[in-house]
Amino acid sequence: MITRNTTGSPVADLRDGPYAMYGTAGSVTSPPYGKGSLGIAVGSSAEKVDFGNEVDFYRDPVLGLTKVGFHVFQTGENASTPGTSLNMPSIRFEIAPNLNPATSPSEYSTLVWVPDAAPVKNRWSGYLDATKSGHWFLTGAMPWCNQTHMCKFTDLRDFLDDGGTAPIINSVAVGKGRDSLWVGAVDGLRINNYVYDFEADGVKARRVF
């Protein structure tokens, strides 16, 4: 857990499972990699949790991101809690946007991917590709690609590629924010050529192409 980005008493814990209900058929019954996952439990809109890495991605180029996404275990209860199926965890990059400081913060923002609704409930989804689905936004006083006007991945890259100093990554995390309670799991977080397999005994990096 990234302590400074965690509020309340949520849970983000490496675990075995979860598994689909007994009698469910197909490859989505168990975690997509190994036998474990990152279990997340956020009990109310007052809680927030980030689970991630503040070291290994430090100063990597934001514009170097080409593959991003994960698999999720979504429940029917999660989908119905806020009255919408869009109650999902997100991927968050703390970055230095390095945009024009006269119009936006140049030193810090959080780049957030908000997935579309999970295609299945009470079982594992397929790979959710953040470069082709869902929406992105930047926190802070951004003139565009913000929480009011979210954007697609390609538009986000164009916005950040403004010809000045290139934006850099500070940290990478999977999280659930202050909106609705959520209990589920994430596995197979992909960042470019690596898939991060969450297991009860640690996070394993699997190289893919």
Backbone as a chain_set.jsonl record, in Angstrom:
{"seq": "MITRNTTGSPVADLRDGPYAMYGTAGSVTSPPYGKGSLGIAVGSSAEKVDFGNEVDFYRDPVLGLTKVGFHVFQTGENASTPGTSLNMPSIRFEIAPNLNPATSPSEYSTLVWVPDAAPVKNRWSGYLDATKSGHWFLTGAMPWCNQTHMCKFTDLRDFLDDGGTAPIINSVAVGKGRDSLWVGAVDGLRINNYVYDFEADGVKARRVF", "coords": {"N": [[0.834, -1.191, 0.0], [0.463, 2.235, -0.775], [1.138, 4.433, 1.49], [0.738, 7.249, 1.887], [-1.235, 7.773, 0.085], [-3.502, 6.591, 0.976], [-6.582, 6.354, 2.643], [-8.588, 6.145, 5.577], [-9.625, 2.838, 6.527], [-9.069, 0.804, 4.505], [-8.502, -2.26, 2.594], [-5.785, -3.657, 0.888], [-4.446, -6.311, -0.364], [-2.242, -8.997, -1.012], [-3.271, -12.174, -2.127], [-4.632, -15.557, -2.293], [-6.821, -16.775, -4.909], [-9.602, -14.619, -5.913], [-12.241, -17.06, -6.674], [-14.594, -18.032, -9.2], [-18.156, -18.579, -8.788], [-19.259, -21.802, -7.681], [-19.714, -24.232, -10.182], [-19.548, -22.541, -12.322], [-18.441, -22.271, -15.615], [-15.537, -22.359, -17.838], [-12.603, -20.316, -18.685], [-12.499, -18.163, -17.009], [-12.861, -18.64, -14.363], [-10.877, -18.735, -12.397], [-7.987, -16.867, -11.121], [-6.215, -15.038, -13.684], [-3.456, -15.318, -13.905], [-1.224, -17.518, -12.408], [-2.273, -18.426, -9.123], [-3.186, -16.426, -7.542], [-4.051, -13.004, -6.518], [-4.518, -9.406, -6.313], [-6.274, -8.441, -3.678], [-8.856, -6.168, -2.995], [-10.533, -4.043, -0.767], [-12.785, -1.604, -0.117], [-14.555, 0.253, 2.093], [-16.379, 2.398, 2.118], [-17.437, 5.616, 0.801], [-15.721, 7.301, 2.025], [-13.268, 6.211, 2.126], [-10.051, 5.356, 0.683], [-7.658, 3.745, -1.396], [-4.38, 2.944, -2.517], [-2.303, 0.669, -4.179], [0.889, -0.049, -4.96], [3.938, 0.849, -6.704], [6.634, 2.762, -5.863], [9.188, 3.088, -6.725], [10.436, 1.546, -8.901], [9.497, 2.535, -11.34], [10.17, 5.112, -11.407], [10.841, 8.183, -12.882], [10.516, 7.198, -15.423], [9.471, 7.644, -18.845], [6.367, 9.186, -19.469], [5.235, 9.332, -21.988], [6.248, 7.08, -23.069], [4.581, 5.025, -22.46], [2.832, 2.376, -23.775], [1.364, 0.057, -23.572], [-1.131, -0.742, -21.38], [-3.129, -1.982, -18.735], [-5.447, -4.331, -17.095], [-6.798, -7.304, -15.438], [-9.952, -7.92, -13.894], [-11.843, -8.864, -11.0], [-15.064, -8.578, -10.675], [-18.01, -7.962, -8.791], [-21.58, -8.588, -8.563], [-22.709, -7.088, -6.525], [-20.928, -4.932, -6.259], [-21.372, -3.655, -8.706], [-23.977, -2.783, -8.456], [-24.05, -1.116, -6.272], [-23.524, 1.821, -6.462], [-25.552, 2.397, -8.174], [-24.758, 2.1, -10.729], [-22.919, 0.276, -13.205], [-20.345, 1.068, -13.454], [-18.69, 1.131, -11.271], [-15.629, 0.626, -10.482], [-12.178, -0.459, -9.957], [-9.137, 1.483, -10.497], [-6.298, 2.463, -12.551], [-3.432, 4.233, -11.605], [-1.137, 6.771, -12.225], [1.276, 8.621, -10.718], [2.58, 11.613, -11.76], [4.945, 13.959, -13.225], [3.73, 16.383, -15.076], [4.858, 18.405, -16.625], [3.877, 20.462, -18.23], [3.013, 23.676, -19.681], [3.705, 25.916, -17.206], [2.223, 28.191, -16.786], [-0.38, 27.638, -17.324], [-1.092, 25.252, -16.153], [-0.416, 22.847, -13.504], [3.008, 22.06, -13.236], [4.596, 20.291, -11.895], [3.299, 18.184, -10.492], [0.791, 15.718, -10.858], [-1.923, 13.399, -10.902], [-2.345, 10.794, -13.05], [-5.031, 9.129, -14.27], [-6.66, 6.118, -15.067], [-9.903, 5.255, -15.879], [-11.834, 2.495, -15.972], [-14.175, 1.018, -18.349], [-17.435, -0.454, -17.691], [-17.258, -3.663, -16.14], [-17.143, -6.584, -18.171], [-18.191, -8.963, -17.274], [-19.648, -10.474, -14.327], [-19.02, -11.57, -10.969], [-16.953, -13.266, -11.592], [-13.765, -13.666, -13.261], [-12.681, -11.097, -15.429], [-11.767, -10.774, -18.93], [-8.736, -9.467, -20.4], [-8.55, -6.038, -19.803], [-8.076, -3.41, -21.762], [-6.396, -0.531, -21.346], [-5.511, 1.288, -23.184], [-7.295, 1.283, -25.206], [-9.87, 1.339, -24.263], [-12.3, 2.613, -21.849], [-11.682, 5.672, -19.953], [-9.462, 8.483, -19.485], [-8.004, 10.756, -17.098], [-6.486, 13.745, -15.733], [-5.448, 14.889, -12.556], [-5.694, 18.008, -10.735], [-5.383, 21.477, -11.785], [-6.116, 21.261, -14.633], [-6.512, 22.289, -18.017], [-7.789, 20.7, -19.792], [-8.713, 17.25, -20.458], [-9.513, 16.415, -17.898], [-11.325, 15.683, -14.819], [-13.85, 16.554, -15.439], [-13.915, 16.672, -18.193], [-13.098, 14.003, -19.529], [-10.704, 11.954, -21.372], [-9.603, 10.004, -24.232], [-6.968, 7.524, -24.581], [-5.14, 8.046, -26.716], [-5.681, 10.739, -27.24], [-4.967, 11.836, -24.799], [-2.174, 11.395, -24.788], [-1.438, 13.1, -26.888], [-2.103, 15.539, -25.745], [-0.288, 15.719, -23.595], [2.102, 15.682, -24.933], [3.433, 18.291, -25.636], [5.542, 19.542, -26.812], [7.389, 20.613, -25.083], [9.33, 20.056, -22.093], [9.517, 16.612, -21.503], [6.906, 14.651, -20.002], [7.192, 12.829, -16.89], [7.118, 9.732, -15.027], [6.301, 9.166, -11.608], [5.223, 7.283, -9.788], [3.452, 4.121, -9.83], [0.254, 2.666, -9.565], [-2.467, 0.508, -8.54], [-5.752, 1.251, -7.709], [-8.548, 2.252, -5.593], [-10.915, 4.706, -5.32], [-12.454, 7.547, -3.604], [-15.481, 7.024, -3.889], [-17.476, 4.825, -4.087], [-18.303, 1.937, -2.091], [-16.333, -1.017, -2.515], [-15.524, -4.339, -3.185], [-13.334, -6.638, -4.275], [-11.061, -7.89, -6.771], [-7.868, -7.617, -8.472], [-5.752, -8.565, -11.173], [-2.828, -9.39, -13.145], [-1.695, -6.888, -13.997], [-0.73, -4.841, -16.565], [2.107, -3.17, -17.775], [3.519, -1.831, -20.364], [5.945, -3.971, -21.622], [5.722, -5.83, -19.599], [3.847, -7.976, -17.507], [2.322, -7.845, -14.42], [2.022, -10.141, -12.054], [0.001, -10.788, -9.471], [0.509, -12.454, -6.521], [0.018, -14.464, -3.552], [2.44, -14.652, -2.235], [3.936, -12.576, -3.222], [4.722, -10.14, -5.832], [5.034, -10.951, -9.167], [6.985, -10.365, -11.995], [6.237, -10.762, -15.322], [7.588, -11.143, -18.446], [6.379, -10.001, -21.519], [5.464, -9.745, -25.017]], "CA": [[0.0, 0.0, 0.0], [1.137, 3.529, -0.742], [0.525, 4.955, 2.708], [0.311, 8.641, 1.777], [-2.407, 7.831, -0.795], [-4.517, 5.709, 1.548], [-7.416, 7.03, 3.634], [-9.51, 5.245, 6.26], [-9.083, 1.513, 6.851], [-9.319, -0.145, 3.424], [-7.593, -3.398, 2.476], [-5.182, -4.005, -0.401], [-3.648, -7.408, 0.163], [-1.972, -10.114, -1.905], [-4.065, -13.292, -1.629], [-5.026, -16.588, -3.243], [-8.169, -16.546, -5.413], [-10.853, -15.352, -5.689], [-12.71, -17.96, -7.71], [-15.998, -17.859, -9.566], [-19.094, -19.43, -8.071], [-19.237, -23.229, -8.044], [-20.54, -24.562, -11.331], [-19.266, -21.638, -13.428], [-17.519, -22.911, -16.554], [-14.698, -21.491, -18.641], [-11.284, -19.924, -18.189], [-12.592, -16.989, -16.138], [-13.234, -19.061, -13.019], [-9.76, -18.53, -11.478], [-7.145, -15.747, -11.537], [-5.632, -15.267, -15.009], [-2.05, -15.689, -13.758], [-0.989, -18.214, -11.15], [-3.477, -18.713, -8.337], [-3.457, -15.323, -6.625], [-4.446, -11.702, -7.034], [-4.532, -8.31, -5.35], [-7.605, -8.229, -3.131], [-9.113, -4.79, -2.585], [-11.799, -3.823, -0.072], [-12.996, -0.216, 0.289], [-15.835, 0.106, 2.765], [-17.299, 3.52, 1.977], [-16.928, 6.712, -0.012], [-14.726, 8.038, 2.796], [-11.999, 5.485, 2.09], [-9.29, 5.337, -0.563], [-6.448, 2.934, -1.27], [-3.503, 2.715, -3.659], [-1.317, -0.386, -3.993], [1.741, 0.115, -6.124], [5.392, 0.855, -6.695], [7.139, 4.131, -5.865], [10.627, 3.032, -6.978], [10.93, 0.953, -10.144], [9.065, 3.286, -12.516], [10.518, 6.509, -11.176], [11.451, 8.939, -13.977], [10.208, 6.628, -16.736], [8.699, 8.61, -19.639], [4.926, 8.959, -19.613], [4.947, 9.119, -23.406], [6.718, 5.738, -23.399], [3.534, 4.047, -22.164], [2.144, 1.892, -24.979], [0.484, -1.04, -23.168], [-1.581, -0.578, -19.996], [-4.422, -2.622, -18.491], [-5.468, -5.392, -16.092], [-7.977, -8.146, -15.319], [-10.649, -7.581, -12.661], [-12.935, -9.693, -10.497], [-16.14, -7.663, -10.316], [-19.19, -8.646, -8.259], [-22.864, -7.952, -8.8], [-22.922, -6.097, -5.473], [-20.172, -3.732, -6.619], [-21.996, -2.995, -9.852], [-25.264, -2.202, -8.095], [-23.944, -0.224, -5.111], [-23.763, 3.23, -6.755], [-26.577, 2.538, -9.187], [-24.147, 2.005, -12.055], [-21.927, -0.792, -13.326], [-19.023, 1.659, -13.628], [-17.967, 1.098, -10.002], [-14.474, -0.203, -10.8], [-10.871, 0.072, -9.567], [-8.472, 2.238, -11.547], [-4.838, 2.505, -12.586], [-3.039, 5.61, -11.329], [0.27, 7.135, -12.362], [1.681, 9.938, -10.252], [3.5, 12.094, -12.79], [5.259, 15.369, -13.417], [3.229, 16.607, -16.433], [5.785, 19.3, -17.33], [3.186, 21.328, -19.188], [3.255, 25.096, -19.484], [3.299, 26.233, -15.823], [1.296, 29.323, -16.744], [-1.752, 27.181, -17.508], [-1.373, 24.027, -15.41], [0.695, 22.471, -12.624], [4.059, 21.396, -14.0], [5.369, 19.373, -11.067], [2.593, 17.014, -9.957], [-0.593, 15.392, -11.171], [-2.162, 11.962, -10.973], [-2.93, 10.352, -14.309], [-5.929, 8.061, -13.825], [-7.495, 5.4, -16.035], [-11.2, 4.803, -15.373], [-12.298, 1.472, -16.92], [-15.591, 0.813, -18.623], [-18.037, -1.485, -16.852], [-16.73, -5.013, -16.342], [-18.01, -7.341, -19.083], [-18.795, -10.085, -16.546], [-19.732, -10.286, -12.88], [-18.799, -12.75, -10.125], [-15.905, -14.077, -12.203], [-12.692, -12.844, -13.801], [-12.823, -10.535, -16.773], [-10.61, -10.836, -19.798], [-7.849, -8.316, -20.278], [-9.158, -4.742, -20.062], [-7.003, -2.638, -22.381], [-6.572, 0.892, -21.03], [-5.168, 2.122, -24.342], [-8.377, 1.213, -26.192], [-11.185, 1.385, -23.607], [-12.366, 3.48, -20.683], [-11.311, 7.08, -20.104], [-8.337, 8.96, -18.694], [-8.019, 12.161, -16.691], [-5.399, 14.249, -14.9], [-5.876, 15.709, -11.428], [-5.116, 19.339, -10.741], [-6.078, 22.505, -12.575], [-5.836, 21.025, -16.044], [-7.498, 22.918, -18.889], [-8.443, 19.663, -20.598], [-8.422, 15.888, -19.982], [-9.689, 16.447, -16.455], [-12.464, 14.863, -14.383], [-15.054, 17.05, -16.104], [-13.805, 16.331, -19.616], [-12.139, 12.915, -19.66], [-10.265, 11.76, -22.745], [-9.092, 8.703, -24.616], [-5.53, 7.384, -24.405], [-4.404, 8.734, -27.78], [-5.848, 12.185, -27.042], [-4.168, 12.175, -23.624], [-0.775, 11.465, -25.202], [-1.279, 14.316, -27.679], [-2.179, 16.665, -24.829], [0.945, 15.787, -22.811], [3.227, 15.878, -25.847], [3.234, 19.684, -26.061], [6.769, 20.084, -27.376], [8.288, 21.06, -24.027], [9.954, 18.98, -21.327], [8.67, 15.419, -21.53], [6.379, 14.244, -18.7], [7.817, 11.64, -16.314], [6.364, 8.977, -14.024], [6.832, 9.071, -10.244], [4.796, 6.025, -9.197], [2.385, 3.383, -10.508], [-0.57, 1.987, -8.57], [-3.86, 0.136, -8.735], [-6.432, 1.815, -6.553], [-9.993, 2.493, -5.547], [-11.004, 6.019, -4.717], [-13.568, 7.968, -2.761], [-16.753, 7.121, -4.596], [-18.408, 3.82, -3.583], [-17.65, 0.75, -1.537], [-15.961, -1.999, -3.539], [-14.789, -5.511, -2.708], [-13.037, -7.47, -5.437], [-9.646, -8.191, -6.956], [-7.216, -7.271, -9.738], [-4.572, -9.374, -11.479], [-2.268, -9.195, -14.474], [-1.496, -5.483, -14.356], [0.266, -4.719, -17.633], [2.779, -1.91, -18.065], [4.376, -2.076, -21.522], [6.308, -5.357, -21.919], [5.653, -6.677, -18.404], [2.598, -8.214, -16.796], [2.612, -8.028, -12.999], [1.199, -11.227, -11.542], [-0.156, -10.654, -8.027], [0.397, -13.733, -5.828], [0.027, -14.314, -2.1], [3.817, -14.535, -1.751], [4.635, -11.457, -3.831], [4.366, -9.721, -7.185], [5.975, -11.53, -10.109], [6.994, -9.681, -13.289], [6.295, -11.679, -16.459], [7.873, -10.392, -19.666], [5.543, -10.342, -22.67], [5.8, -8.944, -26.197]], "C": [[0.871, 1.244, 0.0], [0.464, 4.335, 0.361], [-0.021, 6.361, 2.535], [-0.893, 8.81, 0.862], [-3.541, 6.948, -0.304], [-5.244, 6.425, 2.672], [-8.372, 6.035, 4.259], [-8.842, 3.916, 6.591], [-9.416, 0.498, 5.756], [-8.306, -1.286, 3.451], [-7.086, -3.48, 1.045], [-4.139, -5.056, -0.073], [-3.455, -8.488, -0.894], [-2.567, -11.385, -1.319], [-4.159, -14.392, -2.675], [-6.467, -16.323, -3.684], [-8.348, -15.096, -5.832], [-11.237, -16.199, -6.901], [-14.182, -17.7, -7.99], [-16.86, -18.826, -8.773], [-19.003, -20.868, -8.581], [-20.191, -23.476, -9.208], [-20.341, -23.629, -12.512], [-18.217, -22.265, -14.335], [-16.647, -21.875, -17.245], [-13.427, -21.063, -17.947], [-11.326, -18.752, -17.216], [-12.928, -17.363, -14.702], [-12.145, -18.789, -11.994], [-8.888, -17.382, -11.961], [-6.405, -16.039, -12.842], [-4.164, -15.672, -14.982], [-1.848, -16.354, -12.409], [-2.282, -18.544, -10.449], [-3.851, -17.572, -7.397], [-3.833, -14.039, -7.323], [-4.234, -10.651, -5.955], [-5.97, -8.098, -4.912], [-7.751, -6.802, -2.632], [-10.473, -4.714, -1.909], [-11.844, -2.384, 0.416], [-14.419, -0.125, 0.815], [-16.827, 1.226, 2.575], [-16.662, 4.579, 1.094], [-15.897, 7.552, 0.723], [-13.346, 7.396, 2.719], [-11.373, 5.521, 0.702], [-8.049, 4.481, -0.346], [-5.703, 2.893, -2.597], [-2.507, 1.624, -3.277], [-0.393, -0.317, -5.194], [3.208, 0.169, -5.821], [5.876, 2.291, -6.856], [8.615, 4.215, -6.272], [10.959, 2.67, -8.425], [10.529, 1.707, -11.409], [9.47, 4.753, -12.445], [11.328, 7.079, -12.337], [11.323, 8.242, -15.336], [9.366, 7.634, -17.526], [7.223, 8.239, -19.736], [4.586, 8.635, -21.067], [5.493, 7.78, -23.907], [5.702, 4.659, -23.086], [2.817, 3.674, -23.463], [1.154, 0.778, -24.678], [0.152, -0.874, -21.693], [-2.925, -1.295, -19.846], [-4.335, -3.636, -17.371], [-6.692, -6.27, -16.271], [-8.625, -7.819, -13.978], [-11.682, -8.641, -12.304], [-13.976, -8.738, -9.928], [-17.328, -8.473, -9.807], [-20.466, -7.894, -8.63], [-23.159, -6.877, -7.778], [-22.164, -4.804, -5.776], [-20.882, -2.941, -7.707], [-23.283, -2.281, -9.475], [-25.171, -1.165, -6.98], [-24.192, 1.24, -5.445], [-24.858, 3.458, -7.786], [-26.026, 2.5, -10.59], [-23.115, 0.901, -12.053], [-20.512, -0.256, -13.473], [-18.224, 1.743, -12.335], [-16.808, 0.113, -10.132], [-13.197, 0.387, -10.195], [-10.206, 0.756, -10.755], [-6.968, 2.011, -11.501], [-4.428, 3.957, -12.464], [-1.522, 5.762, -11.495], [0.462, 8.519, -11.749], [2.762, 10.428, -11.218], [3.873, 13.558, -12.563], [4.849, 15.69, -14.848], [4.156, 17.468, -17.287], [5.11, 20.05, -18.473], [3.556, 22.779, -18.91], [2.798, 25.506, -18.087], [2.357, 27.422, -15.72], [-0.159, 28.871, -16.837], [-2.094, 25.953, -16.688], [-0.191, 23.679, -14.516], [1.737, 21.665, -13.388], [4.741, 20.292, -13.209], [4.62, 18.11, -10.653], [1.161, 16.922, -10.471], [-0.714, 13.879, -11.087], [-2.92, 11.656, -12.248], [-3.723, 9.088, -14.019], [-6.662, 7.448, -15.013], [-8.743, 4.892, -15.341], [-11.752, 3.771, -16.36], [-13.786, 1.608, -17.235], [-16.139, -0.227, -17.65], [-17.428, -2.846, -17.153], [-17.674, -5.812, -17.229], [-18.7, -8.524, -18.424], [-18.821, -9.759, -15.061], [-19.558, -11.63, -12.186], [-17.854, -13.759, -10.762], [-14.852, -13.121, -12.763], [-13.01, -12.344, -15.203], [-11.647, -10.966, -17.635], [-9.752, -9.614, -19.577], [-8.587, -7.035, -20.675], [-8.053, -3.796, -20.512], [-7.241, -1.142, -22.179], [-6.208, 1.809, -22.185], [-6.286, 2.165, -25.372], [-9.767, 1.322, -25.575], [-11.129, 2.294, -22.39], [-11.957, 4.909, -21.013], [-10.173, 7.426, -19.153], [-8.602, 10.402, -18.245], [-6.791, 12.458, -15.847], [-5.985, 15.06, -13.762], [-5.169, 17.054, -11.486], [-5.873, 20.256, -11.684], [-5.746, 22.375, -14.048], [-6.908, 21.674, -16.928], [-8.295, 21.909, -19.705], [-7.998, 18.305, -20.077], [-8.439, 15.856, -18.453], [-10.931, 15.639, -16.084], [-13.782, 15.317, -15.001], [-15.081, 16.651, -17.573], [-12.719, 15.265, -19.769], [-11.8, 12.667, -21.126], [-9.82, 10.325, -22.982], [-7.56, 8.716, -24.55], [-4.747, 8.161, -25.464], [-4.509, 10.246, -27.638], [-5.029, 12.668, -25.847], [-2.698, 12.334, -24.0], [-0.516, 12.744, -26.017], [-1.259, 15.556, -26.779], [-0.871, 16.836, -24.06], [2.181, 16.044, -23.676], [3.13, 17.274, -26.451], [4.502, 20.341, -26.586], [7.758, 20.592, -26.35], [8.981, 19.884, -23.359], [9.01, 17.798, -21.242], [8.165, 15.072, -20.129], [7.025, 12.956, -18.218], [6.937, 11.036, -15.231], [7.074, 9.042, -12.68], [6.46, 7.747, -9.584], [3.683, 5.414, -10.036], [1.587, 2.636, -9.453], [-1.89, 1.53, -9.17], [-4.603, 0.643, -7.514], [-7.93, 1.87, -6.685], [-10.201, 3.75, -4.735], [-12.271, 6.282, -3.949], [-14.832, 8.127, -3.598], [-17.76, 6.132, -4.022], [-17.637, 2.663, -2.974], [-17.405, -0.249, -2.654], [-15.16, -3.116, -2.889], [-14.578, -6.432, -3.901], [-11.55, -7.689, -5.55], [-9.184, -7.794, -8.349], [-6.034, -8.206, -9.933], [-4.069, -9.005, -12.873], [-2.179, -7.742, -14.885], [-0.407, -5.403, -15.423], [0.779, -3.302, -17.742], [3.808, -2.221, -19.155], [4.679, -3.563, -21.686], [6.323, -6.27, -20.703], [4.215, -6.772, -17.899], [2.957, -8.532, -15.354], [1.549, -8.946, -12.395], [1.159, -11.119, -10.029], [-0.398, -12.034, -7.405], [0.508, -13.506, -4.325], [1.432, -14.108, -1.551], [4.602, -13.428, -2.437], [4.135, -11.148, -5.226], [5.438, -10.218, -8.142], [5.847, -10.82, -11.459], [7.182, -10.706, -14.403], [6.511, -10.854, -17.722], [7.009, -10.912, -20.819], [5.918, -9.424, -23.821], [4.544, -8.641, -26.991]], "O": [[1.89, 1.302, 0.688], [-0.639, 4.853, 0.186], [-1.13, 6.648, 2.986], [-1.515, 9.872, 0.854], [-4.437, 6.594, -1.071], [-4.62, 7.027, 3.545], [-8.914, 5.174, 3.567], [-7.65, 3.866, 6.895], [-9.984, -0.555, 6.044], [-7.365, -1.27, 4.244], [-7.867, -3.382, 0.098], [-3.067, -4.732, 0.438], [-4.401, -8.852, -1.593], [-2.389, -11.653, -0.131], [-3.799, -14.174, -3.832], [-7.246, -15.726, -2.942], [-7.362, -14.403, -6.083], [-10.659, -16.083, -7.982], [-14.918, -17.212, -7.133], [-16.358, -19.771, -8.164], [-18.71, -21.113, -9.751], [-21.323, -22.993, -9.216], [-20.888, -23.87, -13.588], [-17.195, -22.747, -13.845], [-16.954, -20.683, -17.249], [-13.191, -21.392, -16.784], [-10.295, -18.384, -16.653], [-13.248, -16.486, -13.899], [-12.457, -18.624, -10.815], [-9.03, -16.954, -13.107], [-6.007, -17.18, -13.078], [-3.674, -16.296, -15.923], [-2.256, -15.815, -11.381], [-3.274, -18.899, -11.087], [-4.732, -17.727, -6.551], [-3.926, -13.98, -8.549], [-3.825, -10.96, -4.836], [-6.795, -7.625, -5.694], [-6.88, -6.287, -1.931], [-11.454, -5.257, -2.417], [-11.043, -1.984, 1.261], [-15.376, -0.389, 0.088], [-18.014, 1.04, 2.843], [-15.505, 4.461, 0.692], [-15.263, 8.421, 0.123], [-12.365, 7.97, 3.192], [-12.056, 5.69, -0.308], [-7.459, 4.483, 0.734], [-6.312, 2.818, -3.664], [-1.936, 1.649, -2.186], [-0.835, -0.507, -6.327], [3.679, -0.381, -4.825], [5.574, 2.955, -7.848], [9.226, 5.279, -6.18], [11.681, 3.404, -9.1], [11.162, 1.533, -12.45], [9.141, 5.538, -13.335], [12.361, 6.532, -12.722], [11.963, 8.661, -16.302], [8.617, 8.404, -16.925], [6.883, 7.099, -20.052], [3.754, 7.771, -21.34], [5.229, 7.391, -25.045], [5.925, 3.493, -23.407], [2.271, 4.531, -24.157], [0.208, 0.569, -25.437], [1.048, -0.866, -20.849], [-3.767, -1.219, -20.74], [-3.279, -3.797, -16.758], [-7.524, -6.021, -17.143], [-7.928, -7.478, -13.022], [-12.312, -9.236, -13.177], [-13.799, -8.167, -8.852], [-17.62, -9.548, -10.332], [-20.428, -6.71, -8.968], [-23.782, -5.865, -8.1], [-22.692, -3.71, -5.576], [-20.98, -1.716, -7.639], [-23.647, -1.284, -10.099], [-26.119, -0.41, -6.763], [-25.006, 1.872, -4.772], [-25.073, 4.589, -8.224], [-26.73, 2.827, -11.546], [-22.503, 0.616, -11.023], [-19.569, -1.036, -13.604], [-17.169, 2.377, -12.313], [-16.979, -1.087, -9.918], [-13.131, 1.591, -9.945], [-10.663, 0.62, -11.89], [-6.436, 1.446, -10.546], [-4.994, 4.824, -13.129], [-0.742, 4.972, -10.964], [-0.133, 9.489, -12.219], [3.745, 9.728, -11.46], [3.213, 14.284, -11.82], [5.563, 15.302, -15.773], [4.239, 17.297, -18.504], [5.694, 20.246, -19.539], [4.331, 23.063, -17.997], [1.601, 25.45, -17.805], [1.753, 27.639, -14.669], [-1.069, 29.619, -16.477], [-3.272, 25.632, -16.535], [0.919, 24.161, -14.742], [1.407, 20.712, -14.094], [5.401, 19.436, -13.798], [5.242, 17.062, -10.477], [0.427, 17.91, -10.512], [0.282, 13.163, -11.19], [-4.0, 12.194, -12.492], [-3.161, 8.087, -13.575], [-7.212, 8.159, -15.855], [-8.661, 4.185, -14.338], [-12.107, 4.134, -17.481], [-14.546, 2.226, -16.489], [-15.384, -0.812, -16.872], [-17.117, -3.144, -18.306], [-18.891, -5.727, -17.059], [-19.687, -9.037, -18.951], [-18.103, -8.873, -14.596], [-19.898, -12.681, -12.73], [-17.944, -14.959, -10.502], [-15.038, -11.905, -12.738], [-13.536, -13.076, -16.042], [-10.645, -11.467, -17.123], [-10.007, -8.817, -18.674], [-9.175, -6.96, -21.754], [-7.188, -3.427, -19.717], [-8.159, -0.562, -22.758], [-6.56, 2.989, -22.17], [-6.25, 2.972, -26.3], [-10.753, 1.392, -26.308], [-10.052, 2.697, -21.952], [-11.892, 5.306, -22.176], [-9.953, 6.748, -18.149], [-9.314, 11.158, -18.905], [-6.144, 11.555, -15.318], [-6.916, 15.838, -13.969], [-4.175, 17.22, -12.194], [-6.867, 19.867, -12.296], [-5.159, 23.28, -14.641], [-8.093, 21.607, -16.604], [-9.352, 22.234, -20.244], [-7.019, 18.212, -19.337], [-7.521, 15.349, -17.809], [-11.523, 14.984, -16.941], [-14.73, 14.537, -15.074], [-16.134, 16.333, -18.125], [-11.573, 15.574, -20.095], [-12.52, 13.115, -22.018], [-9.682, 9.538, -22.045], [-6.94, 9.777, -24.474], [-3.79, 8.861, -25.134], [-3.538, 10.961, -27.886], [-4.468, 13.764, -25.869], [-2.048, 13.292, -23.583], [0.518, 13.389, -25.844], [-0.502, 16.497, -27.017], [-0.394, 17.958, -23.887], [3.185, 16.566, -23.193], [2.79, 17.43, -27.624], [4.538, 21.556, -26.784], [8.871, 20.97, -26.713], [9.193, 18.842, -23.98], [7.829, 17.966, -20.941], [8.919, 15.187, -19.163], [7.37, 12.09, -19.022], [6.126, 11.72, -14.606], [8.301, 8.982, -12.617], [7.285, 7.148, -8.895], [3.052, 6.093, -10.847], [2.164, 2.037, -8.546], [-2.369, 2.079, -10.163], [-4.126, 0.479, -6.392], [-8.501, 1.577, -7.736], [-9.729, 3.857, -3.604], [-13.059, 5.377, -3.675], [-15.203, 9.241, -3.97], [-18.801, 6.549, -3.515], [-16.471, 2.437, -3.296], [-18.169, -0.322, -3.617], [-14.225, -2.859, -2.131], [-15.54, -6.946, -4.47], [-10.841, -7.679, -4.544], [-9.983, -7.653, -9.275], [-5.384, -8.596, -8.963], [-4.782, -8.395, -13.669], [-2.548, -7.394, -16.006], [0.716, -5.852, -15.199], [0.003, -2.348, -17.795], [4.852, -2.811, -18.877], [3.752, -4.351, -21.873], [6.876, -7.368, -20.762], [3.476, -5.787, -17.87], [3.8, -9.391, -15.095], [0.379, -8.592, -12.249], [2.174, -11.334, -9.367], [-1.384, -12.7, -7.721], [1.028, -12.483, -3.879], [1.604, -13.462, -0.518], [5.817, -13.34, -2.257], [3.235, -11.813, -5.738], [6.622, -9.939, -7.95], [4.749, -10.688, -12.0], [8.175, -11.433, -14.422], [5.714, -9.97, -18.035], [6.927, -12.118, -21.052], [6.615, -8.43, -23.62], [4.612, -7.976, -28.024]]}, "num_chains": 1, "name": "protein.A"}
